[in-house]
Coordinates of C-alpha atoms in Angstrom, one line a residue:
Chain A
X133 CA 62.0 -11.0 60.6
X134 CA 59.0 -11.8 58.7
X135 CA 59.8 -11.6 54.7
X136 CA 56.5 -10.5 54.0
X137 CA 55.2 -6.8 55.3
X138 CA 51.5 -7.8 54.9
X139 CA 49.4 -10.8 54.0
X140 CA 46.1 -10.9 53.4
X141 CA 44.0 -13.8 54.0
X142 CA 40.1 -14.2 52.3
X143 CA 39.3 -10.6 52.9
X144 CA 36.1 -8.9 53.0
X145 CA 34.8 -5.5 53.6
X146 CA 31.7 -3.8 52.7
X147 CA 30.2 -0.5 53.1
X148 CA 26.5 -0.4 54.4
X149 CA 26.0 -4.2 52.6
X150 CA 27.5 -2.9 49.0
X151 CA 30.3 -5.1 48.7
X152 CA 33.9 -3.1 47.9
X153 CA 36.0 -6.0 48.9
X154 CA 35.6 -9.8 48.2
X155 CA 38.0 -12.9 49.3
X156 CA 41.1 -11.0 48.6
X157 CA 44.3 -12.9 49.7
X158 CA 47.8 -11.3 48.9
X159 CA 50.9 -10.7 50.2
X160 CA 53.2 -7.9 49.9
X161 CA 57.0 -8.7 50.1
X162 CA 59.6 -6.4 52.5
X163 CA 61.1 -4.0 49.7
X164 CA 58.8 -4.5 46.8
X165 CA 56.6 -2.1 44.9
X166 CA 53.2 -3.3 43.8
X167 CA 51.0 -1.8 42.1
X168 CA 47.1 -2.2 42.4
X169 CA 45.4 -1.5 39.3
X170 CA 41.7 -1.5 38.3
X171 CA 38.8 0.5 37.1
X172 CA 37.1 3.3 39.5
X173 CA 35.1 1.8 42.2
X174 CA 37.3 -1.5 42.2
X175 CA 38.1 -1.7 45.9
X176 CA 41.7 -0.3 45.6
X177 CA 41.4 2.5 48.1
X178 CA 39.3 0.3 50.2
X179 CA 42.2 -2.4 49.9
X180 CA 44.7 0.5 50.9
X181 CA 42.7 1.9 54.0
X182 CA 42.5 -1.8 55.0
X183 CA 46.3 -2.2 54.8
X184 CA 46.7 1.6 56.6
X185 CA 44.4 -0.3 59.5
X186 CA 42.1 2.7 58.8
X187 CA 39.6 -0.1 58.2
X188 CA 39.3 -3.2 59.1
X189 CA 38.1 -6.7 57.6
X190 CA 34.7 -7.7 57.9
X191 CA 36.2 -11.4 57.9
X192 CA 39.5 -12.7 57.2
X193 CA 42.5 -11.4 58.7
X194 CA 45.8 -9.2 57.8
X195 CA 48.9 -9.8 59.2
X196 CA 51.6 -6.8 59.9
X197 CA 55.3 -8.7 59.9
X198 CA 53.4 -11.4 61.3
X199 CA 51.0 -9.9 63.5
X200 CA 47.6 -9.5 63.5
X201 CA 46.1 -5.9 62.6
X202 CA 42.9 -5.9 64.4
X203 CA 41.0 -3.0 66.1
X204 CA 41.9 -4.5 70.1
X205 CA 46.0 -4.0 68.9
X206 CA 44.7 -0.5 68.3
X207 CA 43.5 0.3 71.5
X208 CA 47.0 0.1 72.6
X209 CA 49.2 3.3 71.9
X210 CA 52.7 1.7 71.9
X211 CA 51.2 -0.4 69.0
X212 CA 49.1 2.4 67.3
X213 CA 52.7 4.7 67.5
X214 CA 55.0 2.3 66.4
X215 CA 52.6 1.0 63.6
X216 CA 51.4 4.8 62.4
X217 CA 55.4 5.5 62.1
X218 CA 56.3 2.7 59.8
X219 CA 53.0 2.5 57.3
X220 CA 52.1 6.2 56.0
X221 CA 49.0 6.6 53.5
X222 CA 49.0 9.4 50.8
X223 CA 45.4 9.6 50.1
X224 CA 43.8 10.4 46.3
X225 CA 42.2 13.5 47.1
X226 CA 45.1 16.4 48.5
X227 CA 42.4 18.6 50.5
X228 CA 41.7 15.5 52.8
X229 CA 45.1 15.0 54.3
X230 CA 46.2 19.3 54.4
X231 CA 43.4 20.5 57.1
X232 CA 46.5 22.3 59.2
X233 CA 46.3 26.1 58.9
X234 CA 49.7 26.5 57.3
X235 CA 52.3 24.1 54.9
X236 CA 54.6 23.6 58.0
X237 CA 52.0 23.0 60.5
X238 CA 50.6 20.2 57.9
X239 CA 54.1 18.5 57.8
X240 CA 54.7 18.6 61.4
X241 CA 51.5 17.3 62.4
X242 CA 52.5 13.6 62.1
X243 CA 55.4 13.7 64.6
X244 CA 53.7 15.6 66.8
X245 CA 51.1 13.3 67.2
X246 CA 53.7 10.1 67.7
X247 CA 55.5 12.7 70.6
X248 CA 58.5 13.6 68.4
X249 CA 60.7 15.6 71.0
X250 CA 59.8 19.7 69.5
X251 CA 63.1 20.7 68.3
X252 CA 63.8 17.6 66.5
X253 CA 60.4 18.4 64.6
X254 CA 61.6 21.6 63.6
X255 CA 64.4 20.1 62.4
X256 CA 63.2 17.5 60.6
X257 CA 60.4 19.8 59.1
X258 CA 62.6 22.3 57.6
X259 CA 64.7 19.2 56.0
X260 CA 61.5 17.8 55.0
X261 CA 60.3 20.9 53.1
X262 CA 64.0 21.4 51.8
X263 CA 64.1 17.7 50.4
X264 CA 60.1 18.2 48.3
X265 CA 61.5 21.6 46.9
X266 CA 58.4 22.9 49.0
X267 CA 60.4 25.6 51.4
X268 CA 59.4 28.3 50.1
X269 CA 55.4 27.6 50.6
X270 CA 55.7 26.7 54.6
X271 CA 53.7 29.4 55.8
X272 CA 51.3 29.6 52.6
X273 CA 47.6 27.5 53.6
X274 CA 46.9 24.5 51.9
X275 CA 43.9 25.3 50.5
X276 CA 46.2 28.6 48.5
X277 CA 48.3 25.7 46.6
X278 CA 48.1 24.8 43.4
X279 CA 47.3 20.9 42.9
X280 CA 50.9 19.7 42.2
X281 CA 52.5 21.7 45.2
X282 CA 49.3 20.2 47.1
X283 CA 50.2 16.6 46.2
X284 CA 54.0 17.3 47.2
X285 CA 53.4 18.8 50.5
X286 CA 50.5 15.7 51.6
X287 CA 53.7 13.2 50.6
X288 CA 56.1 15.4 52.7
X289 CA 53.6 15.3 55.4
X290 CA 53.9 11.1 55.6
X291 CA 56.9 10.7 54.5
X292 CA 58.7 13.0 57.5
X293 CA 57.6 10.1 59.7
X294 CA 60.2 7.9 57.6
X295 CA 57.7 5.0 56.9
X296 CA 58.9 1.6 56.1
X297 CA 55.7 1.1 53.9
X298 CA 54.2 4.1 51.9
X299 CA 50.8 3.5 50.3
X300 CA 49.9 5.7 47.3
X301 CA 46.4 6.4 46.6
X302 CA 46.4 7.9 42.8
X303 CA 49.8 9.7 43.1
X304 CA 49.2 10.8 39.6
X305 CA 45.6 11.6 39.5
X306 CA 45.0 14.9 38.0
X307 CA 48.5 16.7 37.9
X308 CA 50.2 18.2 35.1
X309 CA 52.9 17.0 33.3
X310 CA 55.5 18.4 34.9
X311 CA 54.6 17.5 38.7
X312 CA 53.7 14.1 37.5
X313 CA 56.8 13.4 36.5
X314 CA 58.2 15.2 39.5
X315 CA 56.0 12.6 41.7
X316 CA 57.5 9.2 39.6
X317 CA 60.9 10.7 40.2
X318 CA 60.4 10.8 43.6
X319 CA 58.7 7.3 43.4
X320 CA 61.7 5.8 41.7
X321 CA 64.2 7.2 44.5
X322 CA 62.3 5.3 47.2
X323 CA 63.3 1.8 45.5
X324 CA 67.2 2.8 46.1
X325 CA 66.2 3.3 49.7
X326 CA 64.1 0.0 50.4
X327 CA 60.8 1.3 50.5
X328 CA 57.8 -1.4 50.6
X329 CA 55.3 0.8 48.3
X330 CA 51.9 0.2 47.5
X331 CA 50.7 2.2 45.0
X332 CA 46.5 2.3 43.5
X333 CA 46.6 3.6 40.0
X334 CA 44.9 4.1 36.3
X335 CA 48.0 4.9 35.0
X336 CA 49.4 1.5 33.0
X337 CA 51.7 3.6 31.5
X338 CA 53.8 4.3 34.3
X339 CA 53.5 0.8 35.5
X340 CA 57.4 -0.5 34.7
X341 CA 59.1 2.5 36.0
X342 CA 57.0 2.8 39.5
X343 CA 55.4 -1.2 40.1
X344 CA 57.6 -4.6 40.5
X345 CA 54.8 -6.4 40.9
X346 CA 50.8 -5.9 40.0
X347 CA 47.1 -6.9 40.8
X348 CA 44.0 -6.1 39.0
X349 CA 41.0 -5.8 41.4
X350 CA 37.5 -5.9 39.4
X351 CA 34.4 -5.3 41.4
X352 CA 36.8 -6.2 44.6
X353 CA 37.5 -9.3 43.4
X354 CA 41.4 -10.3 42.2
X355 CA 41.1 -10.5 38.4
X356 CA 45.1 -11.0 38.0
X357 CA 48.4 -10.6 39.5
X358 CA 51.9 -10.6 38.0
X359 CA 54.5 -8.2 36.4
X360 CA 54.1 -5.5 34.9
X361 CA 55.0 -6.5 31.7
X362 CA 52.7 -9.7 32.3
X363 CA 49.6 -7.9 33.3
X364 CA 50.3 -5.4 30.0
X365 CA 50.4 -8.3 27.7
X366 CA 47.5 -10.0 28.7
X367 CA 44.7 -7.4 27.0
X368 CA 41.8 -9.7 27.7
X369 CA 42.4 -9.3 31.4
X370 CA 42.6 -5.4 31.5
X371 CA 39.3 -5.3 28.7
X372 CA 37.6 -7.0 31.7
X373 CA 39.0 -5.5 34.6
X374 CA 37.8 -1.8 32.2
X375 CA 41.7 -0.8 32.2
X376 CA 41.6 -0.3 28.4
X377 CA 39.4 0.8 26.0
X378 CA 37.8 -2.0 23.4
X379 CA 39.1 -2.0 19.8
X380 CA 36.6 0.2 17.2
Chain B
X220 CA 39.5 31.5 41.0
X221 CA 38.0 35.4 41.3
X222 CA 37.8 35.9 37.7
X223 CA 35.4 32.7 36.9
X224 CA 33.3 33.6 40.5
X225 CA 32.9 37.5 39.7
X226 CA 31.6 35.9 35.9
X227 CA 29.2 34.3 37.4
X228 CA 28.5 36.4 39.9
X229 CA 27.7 39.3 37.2
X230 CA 25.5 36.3 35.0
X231 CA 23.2 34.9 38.2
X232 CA 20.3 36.3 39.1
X233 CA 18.4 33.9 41.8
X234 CA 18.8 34.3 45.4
X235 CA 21.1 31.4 46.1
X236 CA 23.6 32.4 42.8
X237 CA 23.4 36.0 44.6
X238 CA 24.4 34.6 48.1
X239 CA 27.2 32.8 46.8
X240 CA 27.7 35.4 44.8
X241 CA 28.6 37.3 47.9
X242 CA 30.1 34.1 49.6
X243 CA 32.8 34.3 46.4
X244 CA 33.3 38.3 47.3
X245 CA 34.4 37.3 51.1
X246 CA 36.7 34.7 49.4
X247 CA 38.3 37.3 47.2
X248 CA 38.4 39.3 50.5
X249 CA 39.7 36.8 52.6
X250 CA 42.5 36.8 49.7
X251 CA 43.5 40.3 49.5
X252 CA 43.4 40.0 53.2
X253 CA 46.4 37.3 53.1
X254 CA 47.9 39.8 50.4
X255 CA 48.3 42.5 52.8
X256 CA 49.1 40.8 56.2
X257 CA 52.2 40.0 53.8
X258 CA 53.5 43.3 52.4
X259 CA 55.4 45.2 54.8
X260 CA 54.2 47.6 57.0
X261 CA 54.2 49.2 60.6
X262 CA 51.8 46.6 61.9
X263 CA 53.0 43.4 60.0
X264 CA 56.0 43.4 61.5
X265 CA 54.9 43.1 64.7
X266 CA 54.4 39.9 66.6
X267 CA 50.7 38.5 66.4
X268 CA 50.3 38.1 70.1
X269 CA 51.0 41.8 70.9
X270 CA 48.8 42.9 68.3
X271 CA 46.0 40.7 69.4
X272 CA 46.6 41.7 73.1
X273 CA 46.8 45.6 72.1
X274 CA 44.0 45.3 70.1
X275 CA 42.0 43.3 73.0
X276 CA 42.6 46.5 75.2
X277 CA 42.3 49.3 73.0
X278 CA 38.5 47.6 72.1
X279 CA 37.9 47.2 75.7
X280 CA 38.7 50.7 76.4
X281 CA 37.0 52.2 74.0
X282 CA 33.8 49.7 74.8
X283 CA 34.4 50.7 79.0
X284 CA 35.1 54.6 78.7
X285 CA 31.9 57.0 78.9
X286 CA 34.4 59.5 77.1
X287 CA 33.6 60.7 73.1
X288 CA 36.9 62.2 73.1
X289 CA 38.8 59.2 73.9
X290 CA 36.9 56.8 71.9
X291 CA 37.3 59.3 68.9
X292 CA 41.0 59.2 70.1
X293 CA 41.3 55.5 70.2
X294 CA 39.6 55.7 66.5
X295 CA 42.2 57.8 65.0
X296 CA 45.3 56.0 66.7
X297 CA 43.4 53.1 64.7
X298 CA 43.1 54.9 61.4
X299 CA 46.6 55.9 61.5
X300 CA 47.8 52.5 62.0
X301 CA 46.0 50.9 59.1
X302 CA 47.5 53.9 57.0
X303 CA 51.3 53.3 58.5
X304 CA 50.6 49.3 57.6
X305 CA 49.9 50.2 54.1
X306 CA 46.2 49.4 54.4
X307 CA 43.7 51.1 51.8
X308 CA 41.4 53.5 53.2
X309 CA 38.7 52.5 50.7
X310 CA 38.4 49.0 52.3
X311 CA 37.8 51.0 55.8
X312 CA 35.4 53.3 54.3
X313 CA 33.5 50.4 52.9
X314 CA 33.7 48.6 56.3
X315 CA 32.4 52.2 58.0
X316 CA 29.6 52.5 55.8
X317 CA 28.2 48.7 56.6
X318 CA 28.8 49.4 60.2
X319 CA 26.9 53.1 60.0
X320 CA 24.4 51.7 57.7
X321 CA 23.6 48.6 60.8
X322 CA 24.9 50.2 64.2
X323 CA 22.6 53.6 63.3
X324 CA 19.6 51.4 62.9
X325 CA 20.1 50.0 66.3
X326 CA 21.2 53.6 67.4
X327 CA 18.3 55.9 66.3
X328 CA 15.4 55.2 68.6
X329 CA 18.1 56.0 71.1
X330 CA 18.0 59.5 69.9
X331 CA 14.4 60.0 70.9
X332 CA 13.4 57.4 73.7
X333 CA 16.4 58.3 76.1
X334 CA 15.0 60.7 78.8
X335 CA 17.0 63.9 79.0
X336 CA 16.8 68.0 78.4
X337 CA 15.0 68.5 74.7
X338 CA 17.9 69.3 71.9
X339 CA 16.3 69.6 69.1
X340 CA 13.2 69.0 67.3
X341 CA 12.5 67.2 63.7
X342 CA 10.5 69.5 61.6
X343 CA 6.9 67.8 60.2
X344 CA 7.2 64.7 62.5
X345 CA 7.8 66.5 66.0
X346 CA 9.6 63.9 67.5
X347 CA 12.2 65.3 70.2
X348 CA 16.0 64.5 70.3
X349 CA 17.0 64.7 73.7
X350 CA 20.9 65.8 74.6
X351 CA 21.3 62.9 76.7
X352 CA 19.7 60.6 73.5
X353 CA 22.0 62.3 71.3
X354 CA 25.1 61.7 73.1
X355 CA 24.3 58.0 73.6
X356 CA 23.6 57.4 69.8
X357 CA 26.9 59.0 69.0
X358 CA 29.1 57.1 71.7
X359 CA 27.6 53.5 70.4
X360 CA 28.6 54.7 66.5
X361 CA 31.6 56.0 67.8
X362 CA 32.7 52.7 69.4
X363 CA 31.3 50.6 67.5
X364 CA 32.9 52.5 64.3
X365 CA 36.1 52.1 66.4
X366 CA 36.2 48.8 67.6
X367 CA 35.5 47.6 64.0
X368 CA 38.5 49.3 62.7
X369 CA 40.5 47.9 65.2
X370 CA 39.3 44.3 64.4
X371 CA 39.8 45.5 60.8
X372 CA 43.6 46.5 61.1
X373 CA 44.2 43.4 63.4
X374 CA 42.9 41.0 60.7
X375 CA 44.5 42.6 58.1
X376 CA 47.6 42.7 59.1
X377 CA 47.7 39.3 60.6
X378 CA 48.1 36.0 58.9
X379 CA 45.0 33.3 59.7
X380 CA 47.5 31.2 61.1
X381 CA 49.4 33.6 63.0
X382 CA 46.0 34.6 64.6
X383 CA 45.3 31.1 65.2
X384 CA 48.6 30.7 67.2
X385 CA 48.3 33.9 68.9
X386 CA 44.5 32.7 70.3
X387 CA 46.6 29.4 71.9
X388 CA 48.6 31.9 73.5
X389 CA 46.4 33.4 75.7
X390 CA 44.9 29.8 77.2
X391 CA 42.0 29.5 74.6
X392 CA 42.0 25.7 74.5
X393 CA 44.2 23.7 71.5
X394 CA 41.2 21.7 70.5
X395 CA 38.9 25.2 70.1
X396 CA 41.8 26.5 68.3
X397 CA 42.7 23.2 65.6
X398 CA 38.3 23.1 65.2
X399 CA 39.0 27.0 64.0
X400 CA 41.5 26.4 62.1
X401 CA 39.8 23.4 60.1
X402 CA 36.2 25.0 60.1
X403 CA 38.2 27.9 58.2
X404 CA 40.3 26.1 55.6
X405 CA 37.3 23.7 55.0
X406 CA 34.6 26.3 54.2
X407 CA 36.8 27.6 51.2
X408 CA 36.9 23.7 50.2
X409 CA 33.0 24.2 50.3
X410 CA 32.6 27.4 48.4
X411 CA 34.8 26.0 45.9
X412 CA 33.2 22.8 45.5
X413 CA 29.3 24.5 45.5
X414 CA 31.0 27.0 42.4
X415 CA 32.2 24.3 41.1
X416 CA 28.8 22.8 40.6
X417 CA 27.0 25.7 40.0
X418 CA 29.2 26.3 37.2
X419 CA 28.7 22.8 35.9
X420 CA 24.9 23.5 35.9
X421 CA 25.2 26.9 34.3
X422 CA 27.5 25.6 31.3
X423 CA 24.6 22.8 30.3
X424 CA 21.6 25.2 31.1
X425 CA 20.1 27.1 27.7
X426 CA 18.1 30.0 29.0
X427 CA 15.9 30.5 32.3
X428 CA 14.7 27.5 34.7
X429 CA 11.2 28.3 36.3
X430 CA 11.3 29.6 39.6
X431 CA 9.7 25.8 40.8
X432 CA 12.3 23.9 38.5
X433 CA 15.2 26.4 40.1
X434 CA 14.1 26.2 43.9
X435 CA 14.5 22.0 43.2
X436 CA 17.8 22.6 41.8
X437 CA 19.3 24.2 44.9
X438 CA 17.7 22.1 47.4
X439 CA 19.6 19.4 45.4
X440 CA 22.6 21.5 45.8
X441 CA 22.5 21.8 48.9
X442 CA 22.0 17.7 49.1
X443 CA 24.5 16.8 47.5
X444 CA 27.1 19.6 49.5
X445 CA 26.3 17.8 52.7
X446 CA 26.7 14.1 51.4
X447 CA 29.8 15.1 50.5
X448 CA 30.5 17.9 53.8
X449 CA 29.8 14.2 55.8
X450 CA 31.9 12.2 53.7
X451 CA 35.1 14.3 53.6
X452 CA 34.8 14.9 57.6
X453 CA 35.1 11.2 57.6
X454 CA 38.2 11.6 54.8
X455 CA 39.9 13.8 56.8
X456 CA 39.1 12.0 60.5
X457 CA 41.0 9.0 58.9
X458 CA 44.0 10.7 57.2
X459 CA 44.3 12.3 60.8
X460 CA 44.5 8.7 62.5
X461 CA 46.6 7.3 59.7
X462 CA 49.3 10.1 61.2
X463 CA 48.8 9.1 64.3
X464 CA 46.0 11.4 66.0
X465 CA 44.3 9.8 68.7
X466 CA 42.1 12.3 69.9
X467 CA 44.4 14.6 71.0
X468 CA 45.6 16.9 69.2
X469 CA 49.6 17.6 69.8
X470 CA 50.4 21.3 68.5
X471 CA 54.0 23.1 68.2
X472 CA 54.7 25.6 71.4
X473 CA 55.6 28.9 70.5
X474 CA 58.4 31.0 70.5
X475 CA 58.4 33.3 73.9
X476 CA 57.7 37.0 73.4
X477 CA 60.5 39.4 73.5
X478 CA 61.7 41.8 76.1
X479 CA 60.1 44.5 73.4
X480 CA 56.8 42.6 72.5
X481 CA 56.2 42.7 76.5
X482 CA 57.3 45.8 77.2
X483 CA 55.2 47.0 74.1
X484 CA 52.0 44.9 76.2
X485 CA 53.0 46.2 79.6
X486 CA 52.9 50.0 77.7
X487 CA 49.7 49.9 76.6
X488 CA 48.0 47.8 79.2
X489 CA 49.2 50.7 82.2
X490 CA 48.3 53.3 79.5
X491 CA 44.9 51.6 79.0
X492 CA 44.0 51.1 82.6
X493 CA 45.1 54.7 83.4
X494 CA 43.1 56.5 81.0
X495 CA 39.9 54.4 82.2
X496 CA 40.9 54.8 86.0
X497 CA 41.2 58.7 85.3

């Protein structure tokens, strides 16, 4: 088995000729956490859609444990299934990922998809919503929740499928105290379990407890890459990459 | 949300701040319709399908029977429902007064163009109601009055969701159904967002825009609510793939009716089709 989950070689991507990505080469290690870090508009949810094979290079390649990601694999559903079951997105914005009328339909909608046999979905659903404290709300509609129970119920409805590899887009982004820390906690339990997370964020303050390892994107280029306590010490770095505010 | 919509609803005066305006009061409505398909009642407690099946035939009776009497029958089995599911008459008097108000429009020439034996005369203008014109008028406002409140009570008392699944169950198709379902959840996204903005404008705006400089404004609105309409359908296209949709949508079967639920069904349809066969 391959040691790394994904690698990333000279990467590019651009939306209608406005560059997001630029020559980005990485690779993420089985069972790490890594954080990608960098100002708005930096390529970090571009960079996460392209490891989620939502899009896809406009050159260079990405490699999945070794193989390929490439539109043609796609086209085949025993690769699509297995691939959709072991890397789960949580995107930034809540009201993207709930569009299923009610909180259970929303978690069950993954399995479904991937032909989970029905009563183990109801099974695994209720669990679900028992395990993200979010039982109570399963036939409340998405759009009724209030932003924290949102975020819990969008990471319930990837993380039923059991991923090997969760990408976080934001996890953070505009909660309250309380869920925000809820969300870390759960972050942190995943590390016990072997997760491979990804995680886009502002936050450097969180970086030590949720991030083994970090990159700064600026402009979609890599401006740096090391530890958390690496990337926190070097201040010129982060003034460039807009991470933190210059001195008065 | 109502509390900062019905604000700005009171403070806006131009016609798109009135429609949406309006578009907030159907939110609010769509909410206290939620609230009360949840409290318990007569009606809430019974399964979705049966009520959307009963309420099917009871509107297609009423809309097939020549009969006043059993329309105005079908109309108070329907008033007393909403009342033993703990529904507010004033909601169904404000729903009757809308429907009056636009079915009696449609209804009146009936009263004078349809041929028949003279009835009665309108002083000053002459015109003629006709018996036949009269009893026409009053059996469209009497089903249409009717097959509102059934609609009414049925909506009322029935989750979205619930509704949703009940429509699968009778063979409409799971793609129609999922579109519904999405179209519905998204347009609150959409009133909220447009608020949202409008409420950004309003809080930097110090006294009234011309009419020119206003008009601009809410064509830009309505710009900038479609880039991002377009945008978010492609958000949401890709969070469905990254869960594995590939353009078929998979959906939970239900759990089968109950030897009550069908015999409640099998009741009203034989009831139905013997009143209509009579």
């Amino acid at each position: 088995m391959a040691v790394n989950v994904f690698e990333l070689e000279r990467v590019s991507f651009s939306y209608r000729g406005v560059t997001a990505l630029d020559d980005v080469s990485l690779t993420v290690p089985t069972g790490r956490r890594l954080a990608l870090l960098g100002a708005n508009g930096c390529g970090k949810s571009t960079l996460l859609r392209i490891l989620a094979a939502l899009y896809f290079p406009d050159s260079g390649s990405v490699r999945y444990h070794g193989a390929p990601l490439t539109e043609a694999e796609f086209e085949h559903d025993s690769f699509s299934h297995a691939f959709r079951k072991r890397v789960g997105l949580v995107f930034q914005n809540p009201d993207v990922q709930l569009f299923c009328p009610t909180v259970f339909d929303e978690v069950a909608f993954g399995p479904l998809q991937l032909g989970w046999p029905k009563e183990r979905i109801r099974q695994t659903v209720n669990e679900a919503l028992d395990y993200f404290e979010i039982a109570d709300l399963r036939e409340r509609a998405p759009h009724r929740l209030s932003g924290g129970e949102k975020k819990r119920v969008a990471l319930a409805s990837v993380l039923i499928m059991d991923p090997e590899v969760i990408l976080l887009d934001e996890p953070t982004a505009a909660l309250d105290p309380r869920s925000q820390s809820q969300i870390v906690a759960l972050m942190k339990s995943w590390e016990s379990l072997g997760k491979t997370l990804v995680i886009a964020t502002h936050d450097l303050h969180l970086l030590t407890e949720i991030a083994d390892d970090c990159l700064v994107l600026d402009k979609g280029r890599i401006a740096g890459r090391g530890t958390p306590a690496e990337i926190l010490a070097d201040e010129s770095m982060l003034l460039r990459a807009n991470l933190i505010r210059p001195a008065c | 949300m109502s509390e900062g919509l019905h604000h700005l609803v009171h403070r806006r005066k131009g016609f798109l701040d009135r429609t949406l305006g309006e578009i907030s009061h159907v939110v609010d409505r769509s909410f206290s319709a939620e609230l009360s398909a949840a409290q318990g009642g007569l009606l809430q407690g019974v399964d979705a399908r049966v009520k959307l099946a009963g309420a099917a035939l009871l509107i297609l009776t009423a809309a097939a029977t020549p009969s006043h009497a059993l329309v105005a029958g079908i109309g108070a089995v329907a008033v007393g429902l909403a009342l033993a599911s703990r529904l507010r008459l004033g909601e169904l008097t404000t729903l009757w007064t809308g429907v009056l108000l636009f079915s009696g429009v449609i209804a009146l020439p009936a009263l004078f163009l349809t041929p028949g034996e003279p009835w009665w005369r309108v002083p000053i203008l002459g015109w003629t109601v006709t018996t036949t014109g009269f009893r026409t008028a009053t059996l469209l406002l009497a089903r249409v009055l009717t097959t509102s409140t059934l609609g009414s009570v049925l909506v009322s008392t029935t989750p979205w969701h619930a509704l949703l699944r009940a429509m699968r169950a009778f063979r409409l198709p799971v793609v129609a159904v999922v579109l519904i379902g999405m179209t519905y959840r998204y347009i609150f996204l959409f009133i909220q967002t447009t608020l949202d903005m409008l409420e950004g404008r309003q809080s930097r705006l110090a006294g009234e825009l011309p009419a020119a400089q206003r008009r601009g404004m809410a064509v830009a609105t309505v710009g900038v609510l479609m880039s991002k309409a377009f945008e978010l359908s492609g958000d949401v296209h890709l969070a469905m793939q990254a869960r594995g949709y590939r353009g078929e949508v998979h959906v939970l079967d239900e759990a089968p009716l109950r030897p009550l639920d069908w015999l409640m069904i099998s009741a009203l349809t034989v009831l139905c089709a013997g009143v209509l066969w009579r």
